[in-house]
Coordinates of C-alpha atoms in Angstrom, one line a residue:
M1 CA -8.0 20.9 -0.5
K2 CA -10.5 21.3 -3.3
T3 CA -12.8 18.3 -3.6
I4 CA -13.9 16.6 -6.8
D5 CA -17.5 17.5 -6.0
E6 CA -16.6 21.2 -6.0
L7 CA -14.8 20.6 -9.3
L8 CA -17.9 18.9 -10.8
A9 CA -20.1 21.7 -9.6
E10 CA -18.0 24.1 -11.6
G11 CA -18.5 22.0 -14.7
V12 CA -16.1 19.7 -16.5
K13 CA -18.0 19.0 -19.7
G14 CA -15.6 19.1 -22.7
K15 CA -12.6 19.7 -20.4
R16 CA -9.5 17.4 -20.5
V17 CA -9.2 16.1 -17.0
F18 CA -5.9 14.4 -16.0
V19 CA -6.5 11.8 -13.3
R20 CA -3.3 10.7 -11.5
A21 CA -4.4 7.2 -10.5
D22 CA -2.6 4.3 -8.8
L23 CA -2.9 1.4 -11.2
N24 CA 0.2 -0.2 -9.8
V25 CA -1.4 -3.7 -9.8
P26 CA 0.4 -7.0 -9.4
L27 CA 0.9 -9.0 -12.6
A28 CA 1.7 -12.6 -13.3
Q29 CA 2.5 -13.5 -16.9
G30 CA 0.8 -10.3 -18.0
S31 CA -2.4 -11.0 -16.1
I32 CA -3.6 -8.9 -13.2
T33 CA -3.8 -10.9 -10.0
D34 CA -5.4 -8.3 -7.8
D35 CA -7.4 -5.4 -9.4
G36 CA -8.2 -3.7 -6.1
R37 CA -6.4 -0.4 -6.9
I38 CA -8.2 -0.1 -10.3
R39 CA -11.5 -0.6 -8.6
A40 CA -10.6 1.9 -5.9
V41 CA -10.2 4.8 -8.5
Q42 CA -13.1 3.7 -10.7
P43 CA -15.7 5.9 -8.9
T44 CA -13.7 9.1 -9.6
I45 CA -13.2 8.2 -13.3
A46 CA -16.8 7.2 -13.8
K47 CA -18.1 10.4 -12.2
L48 CA -15.9 12.6 -14.4
A49 CA -16.9 10.7 -17.5
A50 CA -20.6 10.9 -16.7
A51 CA -20.2 14.6 -16.3
G52 CA -18.8 14.9 -19.8
A53 CA -15.1 15.2 -19.1
R54 CA -12.5 13.9 -21.4
V55 CA -10.6 11.8 -18.9
I56 CA -6.9 11.0 -19.2
V57 CA -5.8 8.4 -16.7
A58 CA -2.1 8.2 -15.8
S59 CA -0.2 6.0 -13.4
H60 CA 3.1 4.2 -12.7
L61 CA 3.5 0.4 -12.6
G62 CA 6.5 -1.2 -11.0
R63 CA 10.0 0.1 -11.2
P64 CA 11.1 0.4 -14.8
K65 CA 14.4 2.3 -15.2
G66 CA 13.2 5.4 -17.0
A67 CA 12.6 3.7 -20.3
P68 CA 9.9 1.6 -22.0
D69 CA 9.7 -2.0 -20.8
P70 CA 6.9 -4.3 -22.0
A71 CA 6.9 -6.1 -18.6
F72 CA 5.6 -2.9 -17.0
S73 CA 3.1 -1.8 -19.5
L74 CA -0.2 -0.4 -18.3
A75 CA -2.1 -2.1 -21.2
P76 CA -3.6 -4.8 -18.9
A77 CA -4.7 -2.2 -16.4
A78 CA -6.4 -0.1 -19.2
K79 CA -8.2 -3.2 -20.4
R80 CA -9.4 -4.0 -16.9
L81 CA -10.5 -0.4 -16.3
G82 CA -12.6 -0.6 -19.5
E83 CA -14.3 -3.8 -18.2
L84 CA -15.1 -2.1 -14.9
L85 CA -16.5 1.0 -16.5
G86 CA -18.4 -1.0 -19.1
A87 CA -17.0 1.3 -21.8
D88 CA -14.1 1.4 -24.3
V89 CA -10.9 2.8 -22.8
A90 CA -8.3 4.1 -25.3
F91 CA -4.7 3.4 -24.7
A92 CA -1.7 5.5 -25.6
T93 CA 1.6 3.6 -26.1
D94 CA 3.7 6.5 -24.8
T95 CA 3.4 9.2 -22.1
V96 CA 3.8 12.5 -23.8
G97 CA 4.7 11.6 -27.4
A98 CA 2.7 11.3 -30.6
S99 CA 0.5 8.4 -29.4
A100 CA -0.5 10.3 -26.2
K101 CA -1.3 13.5 -28.1
E102 CA -3.3 11.7 -30.8
T103 CA -5.2 9.6 -28.2
V104 CA -6.1 12.6 -26.1
A105 CA -7.1 14.7 -29.2
A106 CA -9.4 11.9 -30.3
L107 CA -11.4 11.8 -27.0
A108 CA -15.0 12.9 -27.1
D109 CA -16.9 14.2 -24.1
G110 CA -17.4 11.4 -21.6
Q111 CA -14.6 9.2 -23.0
V112 CA -11.6 7.8 -21.1
A113 CA -8.0 7.1 -22.1
V114 CA -5.0 5.6 -20.3
I115 CA -1.5 6.8 -21.2
E116 CA 1.5 4.5 -20.8
N117 CA 3.5 4.0 -17.6
L118 CA 4.7 7.4 -16.4
R119 CA 8.0 5.8 -15.2
F120 CA 8.9 5.0 -18.8
N121 CA 10.0 8.7 -18.8
P122 CA 13.0 9.5 -16.6
G123 CA 11.5 12.9 -15.8
E124 CA 8.8 11.3 -13.7
T125 CA 11.1 10.2 -10.9
A126 CA 14.0 12.6 -11.5
K127 CA 15.6 14.1 -8.4
D128 CA 16.5 17.2 -10.4
D129 CA 13.7 19.8 -10.1
A130 CA 14.2 21.1 -13.6
E131 CA 14.1 17.7 -15.3
R132 CA 11.0 16.7 -13.3
G133 CA 9.4 20.1 -14.1
A134 CA 10.1 19.7 -17.8
F135 CA 8.2 16.4 -17.8
A136 CA 5.4 18.0 -15.8
D137 CA 5.2 20.8 -18.4
Q138 CA 4.7 18.2 -21.2
L139 CA 2.0 16.4 -19.2
A140 CA 0.2 19.7 -18.5
E141 CA -0.1 20.2 -22.3
L142 CA -2.4 17.2 -22.4
A143 CA -4.9 18.6 -20.0
D144 CA -7.0 21.5 -18.6
V145 CA -7.6 20.2 -15.1
Y146 CA -5.8 17.8 -12.7
V147 CA -7.4 15.4 -10.3
G148 CA -5.1 13.6 -7.8
D149 CA -6.5 10.2 -6.8
G150 CA -3.4 8.0 -6.7
F151 CA -3.1 7.7 -2.9
G152 CA -0.5 5.0 -3.2
A153 CA 1.9 7.5 -4.7
V154 CA 1.3 10.7 -2.7
H155 CA 4.4 10.1 -0.6
R156 CA 6.6 10.4 -3.8
K157 CA 7.9 13.7 -5.0
H158 CA 7.4 12.8 -8.6
A159 CA 6.4 14.9 -11.6
S160 CA 2.8 13.7 -12.0
V161 CA 2.2 13.8 -8.2
F162 CA 4.0 16.9 -7.0
D163 CA 4.9 19.2 -9.9
L164 CA 1.9 18.8 -12.2
P165 CA -0.8 20.0 -9.8
A166 CA 1.1 23.4 -9.6
R167 CA 0.6 23.8 -13.4
L168 CA -3.2 23.1 -13.6
P169 CA -6.4 23.8 -11.6
H170 CA -6.5 20.8 -9.3
A171 CA -8.7 18.8 -6.9
A172 CA -8.6 15.6 -4.9
G173 CA -10.5 12.6 -6.1
Y174 CA -12.8 10.4 -4.0
L175 CA -10.2 7.8 -3.1
I176 CA -7.7 10.4 -1.6
A177 CA -10.5 12.0 0.3
T178 CA -11.5 8.6 1.8
E179 CA -7.9 7.6 2.6
V180 CA -7.2 10.9 4.4
G181 CA -10.4 10.6 6.3
V182 CA -9.5 7.1 7.5
L183 CA -6.0 8.1 8.5
K184 CA -7.3 11.0 10.6
K185 CA -9.3 8.3 12.5
L186 CA -6.0 6.6 13.2
T187 CA -4.3 9.7 14.4
D188 CA -6.8 12.3 15.7
E189 CA -10.0 10.3 16.5
V190 CA -8.8 7.0 17.9
K191 CA -11.3 4.7 19.6
R192 CA -9.4 2.6 22.2
P193 CA -7.9 0.1 22.8
Y194 CA -5.8 1.0 19.7
V195 CA -4.1 -2.2 18.3
V196 CA -1.5 -2.1 15.6
V197 CA -0.4 -5.3 13.7
L198 CA 2.9 -4.9 11.8
G199 CA 4.3 -7.6 9.5
G200 CA 6.3 -7.7 6.3
A201 CA 9.9 -8.6 5.6
K202 CA 12.1 -5.7 6.9
V203 CA 12.0 -4.2 10.3
S204 CA 13.8 -1.1 8.8
D205 CA 10.6 -0.3 6.8
K206 CA 8.6 -0.1 10.0
L207 CA 10.9 1.6 12.5
A208 CA 9.7 5.1 11.9
V209 CA 6.0 4.1 12.3
I210 CA 6.8 2.1 15.4
D211 CA 8.6 5.2 16.8
E212 CA 5.5 7.3 16.3
L213 CA 3.0 4.6 17.4
L214 CA 4.8 4.0 20.7
G215 CA 3.2 7.2 21.9
K216 CA -0.2 6.4 20.5
A217 CA -1.0 2.7 20.3
D218 CA -2.0 0.6 23.2
R219 CA -0.7 -2.7 21.7
I220 CA 1.7 -3.4 18.9
L221 CA 1.7 -7.0 17.6
I222 CA 4.8 -8.0 15.5
G223 CA 4.9 -10.7 12.8
G224 CA 6.4 -11.5 9.5
G225 CA 10.1 -11.5 8.6
M226 CA 10.6 -8.4 10.8
A227 CA 9.8 -10.4 13.9
Y228 CA 13.1 -12.3 13.8
T229 CA 15.1 -9.1 14.4
F230 CA 13.0 -8.6 17.6
L231 CA 13.5 -12.2 18.7
K232 CA 17.3 -11.9 18.0
A233 CA 17.3 -8.7 20.2
L234 CA 15.9 -10.8 23.0
G235 CA 18.9 -13.2 22.6
H236 CA 17.0 -16.0 20.8
E237 CA 18.5 -18.1 18.0
V238 CA 16.7 -17.3 14.8
G239 CA 18.5 -19.7 12.4
I240 CA 18.5 -18.6 8.8
S241 CA 15.4 -16.4 9.2
L242 CA 15.2 -12.9 7.8
L243 CA 17.4 -10.8 10.0
Q244 CA 18.6 -7.2 10.0
E245 CA 21.4 -7.4 12.5
D246 CA 22.2 -3.7 12.2
Q247 CA 18.7 -2.8 13.5
I248 CA 19.1 -4.8 16.7
P249 CA 20.2 -1.7 18.8
K250 CA 17.2 0.3 17.6
V251 CA 14.8 -2.6 18.2
T252 CA 16.2 -3.1 21.7
E253 CA 15.6 0.6 22.4
Y254 CA 12.0 0.4 21.2
M255 CA 11.3 -2.6 23.3
Q256 CA 12.5 -0.7 26.3
R257 CA 10.5 2.4 25.4
A258 CA 7.4 0.2 25.1
K259 CA 7.9 -1.0 28.6
D260 CA 8.6 2.5 29.9
T261 CA 5.5 4.0 28.2
G262 CA 3.1 1.1 29.0
V263 CA 2.6 0.0 25.4
E264 CA 2.2 -3.7 25.1
L265 CA 4.6 -4.9 22.4
V266 CA 3.7 -8.5 21.6
L267 CA 6.1 -10.9 19.8
P268 CA 5.5 -14.4 18.4
V269 CA 5.6 -17.3 20.9
D270 CA 5.8 -20.0 18.3
V271 CA 6.7 -20.1 14.6
L272 CA 6.6 -22.5 11.6
V273 CA 10.1 -23.2 10.4
S274 CA 11.7 -25.0 7.5
K275 CA 15.1 -25.6 5.8
D276 CA 13.6 -24.6 2.5
F277 CA 11.7 -21.5 1.3
P278 CA 8.4 -22.6 -0.2
D279 CA 7.7 -23.0 -3.9
L280 CA 5.3 -20.1 -4.6
K281 CA 4.6 -21.0 -8.3
G282 CA 3.8 -24.7 -8.2
K283 CA 2.8 -24.5 -4.5
T284 CA 4.1 -28.0 -3.8
P285 CA 3.4 -29.1 -0.1
A286 CA 6.0 -27.6 2.3
V287 CA 8.0 -29.6 4.9
F288 CA 7.9 -27.6 8.2
D289 CA 8.0 -27.9 11.9
T290 CA 6.3 -25.8 14.6
V291 CA 8.7 -24.7 17.3
D292 CA 8.7 -22.2 20.2
A293 CA 10.0 -18.8 19.2
D294 CA 13.0 -19.2 21.5
G295 CA 13.8 -22.6 20.0
I296 CA 14.4 -22.0 16.2
P297 CA 17.0 -24.5 14.9
A298 CA 20.1 -23.0 13.5
D299 CA 19.6 -24.5 10.1
K300 CA 15.9 -23.5 9.7
E301 CA 13.9 -20.3 8.7
G302 CA 10.8 -18.9 10.3
L303 CA 8.1 -18.6 7.7
D304 CA 4.8 -18.0 9.6
I305 CA 3.6 -17.4 13.1
G306 CA 2.5 -20.6 14.9
P307 CA -0.9 -21.7 16.2
K308 CA -0.3 -20.4 19.8
T309 CA 0.7 -17.0 18.4
R310 CA -2.3 -16.9 16.2
E311 CA -4.5 -17.5 19.2
L312 CA -2.6 -15.0 21.3
Y313 CA -2.8 -12.3 18.6
A314 CA -6.5 -12.9 18.1
S315 CA -7.1 -12.4 21.8
K316 CA -5.2 -9.1 21.7
I317 CA -7.4 -7.9 18.8
A318 CA -10.7 -9.1 20.2
D319 CA -11.5 -6.2 22.5
A320 CA -9.9 -3.5 20.3
G321 CA -11.7 -0.3 19.4
T322 CA -9.4 0.5 16.5
V323 CA -7.1 -1.9 14.5
F324 CA -4.5 -0.9 11.9
W325 CA -2.8 -3.8 10.2
N326 CA 0.1 -3.4 7.8
G327 CA 2.1 -6.4 6.4
P328 CA 1.4 -10.1 6.3
V329 CA 2.7 -12.2 9.2
G330 CA 3.9 -15.1 7.1
V331 CA 4.6 -16.2 3.5
F332 CA 0.8 -16.2 2.8
E333 CA 1.3 -16.8 -0.9
H334 CA 1.9 -20.5 0.0
P335 CA -1.1 -22.3 1.5
D336 CA 1.0 -24.0 4.2
Y337 CA 2.2 -20.6 5.5
A338 CA -1.0 -18.6 5.1
G339 CA -2.5 -19.6 8.4
G340 CA -1.0 -16.7 10.4
T341 CA -2.2 -14.0 8.0
T342 CA -5.6 -15.7 7.7
A343 CA -5.9 -15.7 11.5
I344 CA -5.1 -12.0 11.7
A345 CA -7.7 -11.2 9.0
Q346 CA -10.3 -13.4 10.7
A347 CA -9.6 -11.7 14.1
L348 CA -10.3 -8.3 12.5
V349 CA -13.5 -9.6 11.0
D350 CA -14.6 -11.3 14.3
N351 CA -14.3 -8.0 16.2
G352 CA -17.5 -6.4 15.0
N353 CA -17.1 -3.3 17.1
A354 CA -13.7 -2.1 16.0
F355 CA -12.8 0.3 13.2
T356 CA -10.5 -1.9 11.2
V357 CA -8.0 -0.7 8.6
V358 CA -6.0 -3.0 6.4
G359 CA -3.0 -0.9 5.4
G360 CA -2.4 -1.4 1.8
G361 CA 0.2 -3.4 -0.3
D362 CA 0.6 -7.0 0.5
S363 CA -1.9 -7.0 3.3
A364 CA -4.7 -5.7 1.0
A365 CA -3.8 -8.3 -1.6
A366 CA -3.7 -11.0 1.0
V367 CA -7.2 -10.5 2.3
R368 CA -8.6 -10.7 -1.2
I369 CA -6.4 -13.7 -2.2
L370 CA -7.4 -15.5 1.0
G371 CA -11.1 -15.0 0.1
F372 CA -12.2 -12.5 2.7
D373 CA -15.1 -10.1 1.9
E374 CA -13.7 -6.6 1.6
N375 CA -16.8 -5.2 3.2
A376 CA -16.0 -7.1 6.4
F377 CA -13.3 -4.5 7.1
G378 CA -13.7 -0.9 7.9
H379 CA -11.3 0.1 5.2
I380 CA -8.8 -1.5 2.9
S381 CA -6.1 1.1 2.0
T382 CA -4.5 1.3 -1.5
G383 CA -1.3 2.8 -0.2
G384 CA 1.0 0.9 2.2
G385 CA 4.0 3.3 2.1
A386 CA 1.8 6.4 1.9
S387 CA -0.3 5.3 4.9
L388 CA 2.9 4.5 7.0
E389 CA 4.5 7.9 6.2
Y390 CA 1.2 9.7 7.1
L391 CA 1.2 7.8 10.4
E392 CA 4.8 8.7 10.9
G393 CA 3.7 12.4 10.8
K394 CA 5.5 13.2 7.6
T395 CA 4.4 15.7 5.0
L396 CA 3.3 13.8 1.9
P397 CA 4.3 15.7 -1.3
G398 CA 1.2 14.7 -3.2
L399 CA -1.2 15.9 -0.6
A400 CA 0.7 19.1 -0.1
A401 CA 0.5 19.8 -3.8
L402 CA -3.3 19.3 -3.8
E403 CA -3.6 21.7 -0.9
G404 CA -1.6 24.4 -2.7

């Protein structure tokens, strides 16, 4: 895989460099609530601009249905990127149309432009190779060189991620190089004990990575909505908690495999429960009880791990040599249910000897929203899904394209 430093050594002054970034930031009423992904790609963009490249930044945001939708515009991300770079960033109101062509043509050496959300064009996500390739052809006309630095999208076989690198000289940006280096430490160079913390809503999203980690991790700690499928598999009442009943046979199989292979699979021993899902906008105080994990009332929902579980999980993290954490363990967006996720983050910080990785998505947003110093962790990933698929042993289309 060609590095950006090798590309810079060849010279990029005056060249149109297409940077496939991941600017898929969370928005609330048009305002960015977490700019971590923009900051993560800034070093690559800044270095290219400083070397005299004419930088074209492209990304997706959300899941628009192949047509322009103002709710998913990249305009706020372009504005924030300009603030971080300390320079004007031009913005094209389409992807490959008149605005994109005019905006790119107007760039001088060292200037940066962002084109509109790639998913506004159906060719970006098309399953048909010809349709996807036709869009990649149009994108290629805008540029001379391709730099892949959108790690959060490298597990997608999309036009700008997979097809475009085949049409232009290409290299990997700093963020992708960093992310791949970190993932190798989680697969090939693991310092033990290796502890994995998995949360989030759906157990089905994590089954493949659990399957792979059962042969590699020393301990797997389960939290979040996915924990209730495990508790149900043990025969416990889970009330109206999130539950994927169809996954119980697989979860049961994995719990037995963990026993057979000596992997410590740790489940919550107590949980915070309520009859009502919390108000995440007004954040009015919640009404909840703390109950043992085998005593959830039939009319209540588990919304966070309880204090005994927080203490237990912190003890399981305390002596770790490597910790990978993917997924919050409660509804952290509400202060009354943020205690579990805060406790996990604090346990990672308190273990000063471990290599700690916060695995993207909601977990990365949570540590920032909850006020933790990003530098207190070994690495905060920008790609939850991409990280998981790498750990599952899958070939990631975006990385394969950069290696070609």
